Amino acid sequence: PAPVPVNESAKVAKYVKNLSQYDNVYTDLEYNINLNERSLVRLKVYMPSYNDYDTVDPNAPDWSPTKQLTKQVEVKLHDTKNPEPWTNQAAIIQPVAETDKWVELEFDFSGWSDSDIYDKIIIQVGGEAHGMPGIFFLDDIEFTAAQ
């Protein structure tokens, strides 16, 4: 949608958060990430205003950090060798204040540079542990070195 600055791409990724409490996009890597070499995740996100950001999910668990669709993007690094990878994950949440426009986000994982256990990258849009649906768009996702 909206091929306008800051993103004029003709094709973008459509991210559909369904009724699942844990919808996300991820990639399992065949190697562990060296956060001394690459510690920044950059991406562009488009959050349409037509999503329902107000309705609270009555079935969300009590511990849920958000019980409704949230204007945010979270990037997590997981250790897939850990049977409970959320216990030692590296995670950064960026709020997105504006809808109906492309927003550039940067997630700096240099604070975890002493760790070499992560082999999975997860992108979660709209919050977790709730079943509120939404449609979002992503583009130009890169994992790069700090400059």
CSV table of N, CA and C in Angstrom, one decimal:
chain,number,residue,atom,x,y,z
A,1,PRO,N,0.8,-1.2,0.0
A,1,PRO,CA,0.0,0.0,0.0
A,1,PRO,C,0.9,1.2,0.0
A,2,ALA,N,0.3,2.3,-0.4
A,2,ALA,CA,0.9,3.6,-0.3
A,2,ALA,C,2.4,3.7,-0.7
A,3,PRO,N,2.7,3.5,-2.0
A,3,PRO,CA,4.1,3.7,-2.5
A,3,PRO,C,4.5,5.1,-2.5
A,4,VAL,N,4.7,5.6,-1.2
A,4,VAL,CA,5.1,7.0,-1.0
A,4,VAL,C,6.3,7.0,-0.1
A,5,PRO,N,7.0,8.2,-0.1
A,5,PRO,CA,8.2,8.2,0.9
A,5,PRO,C,7.7,7.9,2.3
A,6,VAL,N,8.4,7.2,3.1
A,6,VAL,CA,9.8,6.8,3.0
A,6,VAL,C,9.9,5.4,2.3
A,7,ASN,N,8.9,4.9,1.7
A,7,ASN,CA,9.0,3.6,1.1
A,7,ASN,C,8.2,3.6,-0.2
A,8,GLU,N,8.9,3.6,-1.3
A,8,GLU,CA,8.2,3.7,-2.6
A,8,GLU,C,8.2,2.3,-3.3
A,9,SER,N,8.4,1.2,-2.6
A,9,SER,CA,8.5,-0.1,-3.1
A,9,SER,C,7.2,-0.5,-3.8
A,10,ALA,N,7.3,-1.2,-4.9
A,10,ALA,CA,6.1,-1.7,-5.6
A,10,ALA,C,5.5,-2.9,-4.9
A,11,LYS,N,6.4,-3.7,-4.2
A,11,LYS,CA,5.9,-4.9,-3.5
A,11,LYS,C,6.4,-4.8,-2.1
A,12,VAL,N,5.5,-5.2,-1.2
A,12,VAL,CA,5.8,-5.2,0.2
A,12,VAL,C,5.3,-6.5,0.9
A,13,ALA,N,5.7,-6.8,2.1
A,13,ALA,CA,5.1,-8.0,2.8
A,13,ALA,C,3.9,-7.6,3.5
A,14,LYS,N,2.8,-8.4,3.3
A,14,LYS,CA,1.6,-8.2,4.1
A,14,LYS,C,1.6,-9.1,5.3
A,15,TYR,N,1.5,-8.5,6.5
A,15,TYR,CA,1.5,-9.2,7.7
A,15,TYR,C,0.1,-9.3,8.3
A,16,VAL,N,-0.5,-10.4,8.4
A,16,VAL,CA,-1.8,-10.6,8.9
A,16,VAL,C,-1.8,-11.2,10.3
A,17,LYS,N,-2.1,-10.5,11.3
A,17,LYS,CA,-2.2,-11.1,12.6
A,17,LYS,C,-3.7,-11.6,12.7
A,18,ASN,N,-3.8,-12.9,12.9
A,18,ASN,CA,-5.0,-13.6,13.0
A,18,ASN,C,-5.5,-13.6,14.4
A,19,LEU,N,-6.4,-14.6,14.8
A,19,LEU,CA,-6.9,-14.7,16.1
A,19,LEU,C,-5.9,-15.4,17.1
A,20,SER,N,-4.8,-15.9,16.6
A,20,SER,CA,-3.8,-16.5,17.4
A,20,SER,C,-3.2,-15.5,18.4
A,21,GLN,N,-2.9,-15.9,19.6
A,21,GLN,CA,-2.2,-15.0,20.5
A,21,GLN,C,-0.7,-14.8,20.2
A,22,TYR,N,-0.1,-15.6,19.3
A,22,TYR,CA,1.3,-15.5,19.1
A,22,TYR,C,1.6,-15.5,17.6
A,23,ASP,N,0.9,-14.8,16.8
A,23,ASP,CA,1.3,-14.6,15.4
A,23,ASP,C,2.6,-13.8,15.2
A,24,ASN,N,3.4,-14.3,14.4
A,24,ASN,CA,4.7,-13.5,14.1
A,24,ASN,C,5.3,-14.0,12.8
A,25,VAL,N,6.3,-13.3,12.4
A,25,VAL,CA,7.1,-13.7,11.3
A,25,VAL,C,8.5,-14.1,11.9
A,26,TYR,N,9.1,-15.2,11.4
A,26,TYR,CA,10.4,-15.5,12.0
A,26,TYR,C,11.2,-16.3,10.9
A,27,THR,N,12.5,-16.3,11.2
A,27,THR,CA,13.4,-17.1,10.4
A,27,THR,C,14.4,-17.9,11.4
A,28,ASP,N,14.5,-19.2,11.2
A,28,ASP,CA,15.5,-20.0,11.9
A,28,ASP,C,16.8,-19.9,11.1
A,29,LEU,N,17.9,-19.6,11.7
A,29,LEU,CA,19.1,-19.6,11.0
A,29,LEU,C,19.9,-20.8,11.2
A,30,GLU,N,20.8,-21.1,10.3
A,30,GLU,CA,21.7,-22.3,10.5
A,30,GLU,C,23.0,-22.0,11.2
A,31,TYR,N,23.0,-20.8,11.8
A,31,TYR,CA,24.2,-20.4,12.6
A,31,TYR,C,23.7,-19.5,13.7
A,32,ASN,N,24.6,-19.2,14.6
A,32,ASN,CA,24.3,-18.3,15.7
A,32,ASN,C,24.8,-16.9,15.3
A,33,ILE,N,24.0,-15.9,15.6
A,33,ILE,CA,24.2,-14.5,15.2
A,33,ILE,C,25.4,-14.0,16.0
A,34,ASN,N,26.3,-13.4,15.3
A,34,ASN,CA,27.4,-12.7,16.0
A,34,ASN,C,27.0,-11.2,16.2
A,35,LEU,N,26.6,-10.8,17.3
A,35,LEU,CA,26.1,-9.5,17.6
A,35,LEU,C,27.2,-8.5,17.7
A,36,ASN,N,28.4,-8.9,17.6
A,36,ASN,CA,29.5,-7.9,17.5
A,36,ASN,C,29.7,-7.5,16.1
A,37,GLU,N,29.3,-8.3,15.1
A,37,GLU,CA,29.3,-8.0,13.7
A,37,GLU,C,28.1,-7.3,13.2
A,38,ARG,N,26.9,-7.9,13.6
A,38,ARG,CA,25.6,-7.3,13.2
A,38,ARG,C,24.7,-7.2,14.4
A,39,SER,N,24.3,-6.0,14.8
A,39,SER,CA,23.5,-5.9,16.0
A,39,SER,C,22.3,-5.0,15.7
A,40,LEU,N,22.1,-4.5,14.5
A,40,LEU,CA,20.9,-3.6,14.2
A,40,LEU,C,19.9,-4.3,13.3
A,41,VAL,N,18.7,-4.3,13.7
A,41,VAL,CA,17.6,-4.7,12.8
A,41,VAL,C,16.9,-3.4,12.4
A,42,ARG,N,16.8,-3.2,11.1
A,42,ARG,CA,16.1,-2.1,10.5
A,42,ARG,C,14.9,-2.6,9.7
A,43,LEU,N,13.8,-1.9,9.7
A,43,LEU,CA,12.7,-2.2,8.9
A,43,LEU,C,11.8,-1.0,8.7
A,44,LYS,N,10.9,-1.2,7.8
A,44,LYS,CA,9.8,-0.2,7.6
A,44,LYS,C,8.5,-0.9,7.8
A,45,VAL,N,7.6,-0.2,8.5
A,45,VAL,CA,6.3,-0.7,8.8
A,45,VAL,C,5.2,0.3,8.5
A,46,TYR,N,4.0,-0.2,8.0
A,46,TYR,CA,2.9,0.6,7.7
A,46,TYR,C,1.7,0.0,8.5
A,47,MET,N,1.2,0.9,9.4
A,47,MET,CA,0.1,0.4,10.3
A,47,MET,C,-1.2,1.2,9.8
A,48,PRO,N,-2.1,0.4,9.2
A,48,PRO,CA,-3.3,1.1,8.7
A,48,PRO,C,-4.2,1.5,9.9
A,49,SER,N,-4.9,2.7,9.7
A,49,SER,CA,-5.8,3.2,10.7
A,49,SER,C,-7.1,2.3,10.8
A,50,TYR,N,-7.4,1.5,9.7
A,50,TYR,CA,-8.6,0.8,9.8
A,50,TYR,C,-8.6,-0.4,10.7
A,51,ASN,N,-7.4,-0.8,11.3
A,51,ASN,CA,-7.4,-1.8,12.3
A,51,ASN,C,-8.1,-1.3,13.5
A,52,ASP,N,-8.6,-2.3,14.3
A,52,ASP,CA,-9.3,-2.0,15.5
A,52,ASP,C,-8.2,-2.0,16.7
A,53,TYR,N,-7.8,-0.9,17.1
A,53,TYR,CA,-6.8,-0.8,18.2
A,53,TYR,C,-7.4,-0.6,19.5
A,54,ASP,N,-8.7,-0.6,19.6
A,54,ASP,CA,-9.4,-0.3,20.9
A,54,ASP,C,-10.0,-1.5,21.6
A,55,THR,N,-10.6,-2.4,20.8
A,55,THR,CA,-11.3,-3.5,21.5
A,55,THR,C,-10.3,-4.4,22.3
A,56,VAL,N,-10.7,-4.7,23.5
A,56,VAL,CA,-9.9,-5.6,24.4
A,56,VAL,C,-10.3,-7.0,24.1
A,57,ASP,N,-9.4,-7.9,24.1
A,57,ASP,CA,-9.6,-9.4,23.9
A,57,ASP,C,-10.0,-9.9,25.2
A,58,PRO,N,-11.3,-10.4,25.4
A,58,PRO,CA,-11.7,-10.9,26.7
A,58,PRO,C,-11.1,-12.3,27.0
A,59,ASN,N,-10.5,-12.9,26.0
A,59,ASN,CA,-9.8,-14.2,26.3
A,59,ASN,C,-8.3,-14.1,26.5
A,60,ALA,N,-7.8,-12.9,26.5
A,60,ALA,CA,-6.3,-12.7,26.7
A,60,ALA,C,-6.0,-13.2,28.1
A,61,PRO,N,-4.8,-13.8,28.2
A,61,PRO,CA,-4.4,-14.3,29.6
A,61,PRO,C,-4.1,-13.1,30.5
A,62,ASP,N,-4.3,-13.3,31.8
A,62,ASP,CA,-4.0,-12.3,32.8
A,62,ASP,C,-2.6,-11.7,32.7
A,63,TRP,N,-1.6,-12.5,32.3
A,63,TRP,CA,-0.3,-12.0,32.3
A,63,TRP,C,0.0,-11.2,31.0
A,64,SER,N,-0.9,-11.2,30.1
A,64,SER,CA,-0.7,-10.5,28.8
A,64,SER,C,-0.2,-9.1,28.9
A,65,PRO,N,0.8,-8.7,28.3
A,65,PRO,CA,1.3,-7.3,28.4
A,65,PRO,C,0.3,-6.3,27.7
A,66,THR,N,-0.4,-6.8,26.7
A,66,THR,CA,-1.4,-5.9,26.0
A,66,THR,C,-2.6,-6.9,25.7
A,67,LYS,N,-3.8,-6.4,25.9
A,67,LYS,CA,-4.9,-7.2,25.7
A,67,LYS,C,-5.7,-6.7,24.5
A,68,GLN,N,-5.0,-5.9,23.7
A,68,GLN,CA,-5.7,-5.4,22.4
A,68,GLN,C,-4.6,-5.2,21.4
A,69,LEU,N,-5.0,-5.0,20.2
A,69,LEU,CA,-4.0,-4.7,19.1
A,69,LEU,C,-3.3,-3.5,19.4
A,70,THR,N,-2.0,-3.5,19.4
A,70,THR,CA,-1.1,-2.4,19.8
A,70,THR,C,-0.3,-1.9,18.6
A,71,LYS,N,-0.1,-0.6,18.6
A,71,LYS,CA,0.7,0.1,17.5
A,71,LYS,C,2.1,-0.1,17.9
A,72,GLN,N,2.7,-1.2,17.6
A,72,GLN,CA,4.1,-1.5,18.0
A,72,GLN,C,4.6,-2.6,17.2
A,73,VAL,N,6.0,-2.7,17.1
A,73,VAL,CA,6.7,-3.8,16.5
A,73,VAL,C,7.7,-4.3,17.5
A,74,GLU,N,7.7,-5.6,17.7
A,74,GLU,CA,8.7,-6.2,18.6
A,74,GLU,C,9.6,-7.1,17.8
A,75,VAL,N,10.9,-7.0,18.0
A,75,VAL,CA,11.9,-7.9,17.4
A,75,VAL,C,12.5,-8.7,18.5
A,76,LYS,N,12.6,-10.0,18.3
A,76,LYS,CA,13.1,-10.9,19.4
A,76,LYS,C,14.2,-11.7,18.7
A,77,LEU,N,15.2,-12.0,19.5
A,77,LEU,CA,16.2,-13.0,19.1
A,77,LEU,C,16.1,-14.2,20.1
A,78,HIS,N,16.0,-15.4,19.5
A,78,HIS,CA,15.8,-16.6,20.4
A,78,HIS,C,16.9,-17.6,20.2
A,79,ASP,N,17.1,-18.4,21.2
A,79,ASP,CA,18.0,-19.5,21.2
A,79,ASP,C,17.2,-20.8,21.0
A,80,THR,N,17.2,-21.3,19.8
A,80,THR,CA,16.3,-22.5,19.6
A,80,THR,C,16.7,-23.8,20.3
A,81,LYS,N,17.9,-23.8,20.8
A,81,LYS,CA,18.4,-24.9,21.6
A,81,LYS,C,17.8,-24.9,23.0
A,82,ASN,N,17.3,-23.8,23.4
A,82,ASN,CA,16.7,-23.7,24.7
A,82,ASN,C,15.2,-24.2,24.6
A,83,PRO,N,14.8,-25.1,25.4
A,83,PRO,CA,13.4,-25.6,25.3
A,83,PRO,C,12.4,-24.5,25.7
A,84,GLU,N,12.8,-23.5,26.4
A,84,GLU,CA,11.9,-22.3,26.7
A,84,GLU,C,12.7,-21.0,26.3
A,85,PRO,N,12.7,-20.8,25.0
A,85,PRO,CA,13.6,-19.7,24.5
A,85,PRO,C,13.2,-18.3,24.9
A,86,TRP,N,12.0,-18.1,25.4
A,86,TRP,CA,11.6,-16.8,25.9
A,86,TRP,C,12.3,-16.4,27.2
A,87,THR,N,12.9,-17.4,27.9
A,87,THR,CA,13.5,-17.2,29.2
A,87,THR,C,14.9,-16.5,29.0
A,88,ASN,N,15.5,-16.6,27.9
A,88,ASN,CA,16.8,-15.9,27.7
A,88,ASN,C,16.8,-15.1,26.3
A,89,GLN,N,15.6,-14.7,25.9
A,89,GLN,CA,15.5,-14.0,24.7
A,89,GLN,C,16.1,-12.6,24.8
A,90,ALA,N,16.4,-12.0,23.7
A,90,ALA,CA,16.7,-10.6,23.5
A,90,ALA,C,15.5,-10.0,22.8
A,91,ALA,N,14.9,-9.0,23.4
A,91,ALA,CA,13.7,-8.4,22.8
A,91,ALA,C,13.6,-6.9,22.9
A,92,ILE,N,13.2,-6.3,21.8
A,92,ILE,CA,13.1,-4.8,21.8
A,92,ILE,C,11.7,-4.5,21.2
A,93,ILE,N,11.0,-3.6,21.9
A,93,ILE,CA,9.7,-3.1,21.4
A,93,ILE,C,9.8,-1.7,21.0
A,94,GLN,N,9.3,-1.4,19.8
A,94,GLN,CA,9.3,0.0,19.3
A,94,GLN,C,7.8,0.4,19.1
A,95,PRO,N,7.4,1.4,19.8
A,95,PRO,CA,6.0,1.9,19.5
A,95,PRO,C,6.0,2.6,18.2
A,96,VAL,N,4.8,2.6,17.6
A,96,VAL,CA,4.6,3.3,16.3
A,96,VAL,C,3.5,4.3,16.5
A,97,ALA,N,3.8,5.6,16.5
A,97,ALA,CA,2.8,6.6,16.9
A,97,ALA,C,1.9,7.0,15.7
A,98,GLU,N,2.3,6.8,14.5
A,98,GLU,CA,1.5,7.2,13.3
A,98,GLU,C,0.9,6.0,12.5
A,99,THR,N,-0.3,6.2,12.1
A,99,THR,CA,-0.9,5.2,11.2
A,99,THR,C,-1.0,5.8,9.8
A,100,ASP,N,-1.2,4.9,8.8
A,100,ASP,CA,-1.4,5.3,7.4
A,100,ASP,C,-0.2,6.0,6.8
A,101,LYS,N,1.0,5.6,7.3
A,101,LYS,CA,2.2,6.1,6.7
A,101,LYS,C,3.4,5.1,7.0
A,102,TRP,N,4.3,5.1,6.2
A,102,TRP,CA,5.5,4.3,6.4
A,102,TRP,C,6.4,4.9,7.5
A,103,VAL,N,6.8,4.0,8.4
A,103,VAL,CA,7.6,4.4,9.5
A,103,VAL,C,8.9,3.6,9.5
A,104,GLU,N,10.0,4.2,9.6
A,104,GLU,CA,11.3,3.5,9.7
A,104,GLU,C,11.6,3.2,11.2
A,105,LEU,N,12.0,2.0,11.5
A,105,LEU,CA,12.3,1.6,12.9
A,105,LEU,C,13.7,0.9,12.9
A,106,GLU,N,14.4,1.1,14.0
A,106,GLU,CA,15.7,0.5,14.2
A,106,GLU,C,15.7,-0.2,15.6
A,107,PHE,N,16.2,-1.4,15.7
A,107,PHE,CA,16.3,-2.2,16.9
A,107,PHE,C,17.7,-2.5,17.1
A,108,ASP,N,18.3,-1.9,18.2
A,108,ASP,CA,19.7,-2.1,18.5
A,108,ASP,C,20.0,-3.2,19.5
A,109,PHE,N,20.5,-4.3,19.1
A,109,PHE,CA,20.8,-5.4,20.0
A,109,PHE,C,22.3,-5.4,20.5
A,110,SER,N,23.0,-4.3,20.4
A,110,SER,CA,24.4,-4.3,20.8
A,110,SER,C,24.5,-4.5,22.3
A,111,GLY,N,23.4,-4.3,23.1
A,111,GLY,CA,23.4,-4.6,24.5
A,111,GLY,C,23.6,-6.1,24.8
A,112,TRP,N,23.4,-6.9,23.8
A,112,TRP,CA,23.5,-8.4,24.0
A,112,TRP,C,24.7,-8.9,23.2
A,113,SER,N,25.7,-8.0,22.9
A,113,SER,CA,26.8,-8.4,22.1
A,113,SER,C,27.7,-9.4,22.7
A,114,ASP,N,27.6,-9.6,24.0
A,114,ASP,CA,28.5,-10.6,24.7
A,114,ASP,C,27.8,-12.0,24.6
A,115,SER,N,26.7,-12.1,23.9
A,115,SER,CA,26.0,-13.4,23.8
A,115,SER,C,26.1,-13.9,22.4
A,116,ASP,N,26.3,-15.2,22.2
A,116,ASP,CA,26.4,-15.8,20.9
A,116,ASP,C,25.5,-17.0,20.7
A,117,ILE,N,24.3,-16.9,21.4
A,117,ILE,CA,23.4,-18.1,21.5
A,117,ILE,C,22.3,-18.0,20.5
A,118,TYR,N,22.0,-16.8,20.0
A,118,TYR,CA,20.8,-16.6,19.2
A,118,TYR,C,20.9,-17.1,17.8
A,119,ASP,N,19.8,-17.9,17.4
A,119,ASP,CA,19.8,-18.4,16.0
A,119,ASP,C,18.4,-18.3,15.4
A,120,LYS,N,17.6,-17.4,15.9
A,120,LYS,CA,16.2,-17.2,15.4
A,120,LYS,C,15.9,-15.7,15.5
A,121,ILE,N,15.3,-15.2,14.5
A,121,ILE,CA,14.9,-13.8,14.5
A,121,ILE,C,13.3,-13.8,14.4
A,122,ILE,N,12.7,-13.1,15.3
A,122,ILE,CA,11.2,-13.0,15.3
A,122,ILE,C,10.8,-11.6,15.2
A,123,ILE,N,9.8,-11.3,14.3
A,123,ILE,CA,9.2,-10.0,14.2
A,123,ILE,C,7.7,-10.2,14.5
A,124,GLN,N,7.3,-9.4,15.5
A,124,GLN,CA,5.9,-9.5,16.0
A,124,GLN,C,5.3,-8.1,15.9
A,125,VAL,N,4.2,-8.0,15.2
A,125,VAL,CA,3.5,-6.7,15.0
A,125,VAL,C,2.2,-6.7,15.7
A,126,GLY,N,1.8,-5.7,16.4
A,126,GLY,CA,0.5,-5.6,17.0
A,126,GLY,C,0.4,-6.1,18.5
A,127,GLY,N,1.5,-6.6,19.0
A,127,GLY,CA,1.5,-7.1,20.4
A,127,GLY,C,1.3,-8.6,20.4
A,128,GLU,N,1.5,-9.2,21.6
A,128,GLU,CA,1.3,-10.6,21.8
A,128,GLU,C,0.4,-11.0,22.9
A,129,ALA,N,0.0,-12.2,23.0
A,129,ALA,CA,-0.8,-12.8,24.0
A,129,ALA,C,-2.2,-12.2,24.0
A,130,HIS,N,-2.7,-11.9,22.8
A,130,HIS,CA,-4.1,-11.5,22.6
A,130,HIS,C,-4.5,-12.0,21.3
A,131,GLY,N,-5.8,-12.1,21.1
A,131,GLY,CA,-6.3,-12.7,19.8
A,131,GLY,C,-6.9,-11.6,18.9
A,132,MET,N,-6.5,-10.4,19.0
A,132,MET,CA,-7.1,-9.4,18.2
A,132,MET,C,-6.4,-9.3,16.9
A,133,PRO,N,-7.2,-9.4,15.8
A,133,PRO,CA,-6.6,-9.4,14.4
A,133,PRO,C,-6.2,-8.0,13.9
A,134,GLY,N,-5.3,-8.0,12.9
A,134,GLY,CA,-5.0,-6.8,12.3
A,134,GLY,C,-4.2,-7.1,11.0
A,135,ILE,N,-4.1,-6.1,10.2
A,135,ILE,CA,-3.3,-6.2,8.9
A,135,ILE,C,-2.2,-5.1,9.0
A,136,PHE,N,-1.0,-5.5,8.7
A,136,PHE,CA,0.1,-4.5,8.7
A,136,PHE,C,1.0,-4.8,7.4
A,137,PHE,N,1.9,-3.9,7.2
A,137,PHE,CA,2.8,-4.1,6.0
A,137,PHE,C,4.2,-3.9,6.4
A,138,LEU,N,5.1,-4.7,6.0
A,138,LEU,CA,6.6,-4.6,6.3
A,138,LEU,C,7.4,-4.5,5.0
A,139,ASP,N,8.5,-3.9,5.1
A,139,ASP,CA,9.4,-3.9,3.9
A,139,ASP,C,10.9,-3.5,4.4
A,140,ASP,N,11.8,-3.8,3.5
A,140,ASP,CA,13.2,-3.5,3.7
A,140,ASP,C,13.7,-3.9,5.1
A,141,ILE,N,13.5,-5.2,5.4
A,141,ILE,CA,14.0,-5.7,6.7
A,141,ILE,C,15.5,-6.1,6.5
A,142,GLU,N,16.3,-5.6,7.4
A,142,GLU,CA,17.7,-5.9,7.3
A,142,GLU,C,18.4,-6.1,8.7
A,143,PHE,N,19.3,-7.0,8.7
A,143,PHE,CA,20.1,-7.2,10.0
A,143,PHE,C,21.5,-6.8,9.6
A,144,THR,N,22.0,-5.7,10.2
A,144,THR,CA,23.2,-5.1,9.7
A,144,THR,C,24.1,-4.7,10.9
A,145,ALA,N,25.3,-4.2,10.6
A,145,ALA,CA,26.2,-3.7,11.5
A,145,ALA,C,25.9,-2.3,12.0
A,146,ALA,N,26.2,-2.0,13.2
A,146,ALA,CA,26.0,-0.6,13.7
A,146,ALA,C,27.0,0.3,13.0
A,147,GLN,N,26.6,1.5,12.8
A,147,GLN,CA,27.5,2.4,12.0
A,147,GLN,C,28.0,3.5,12.9
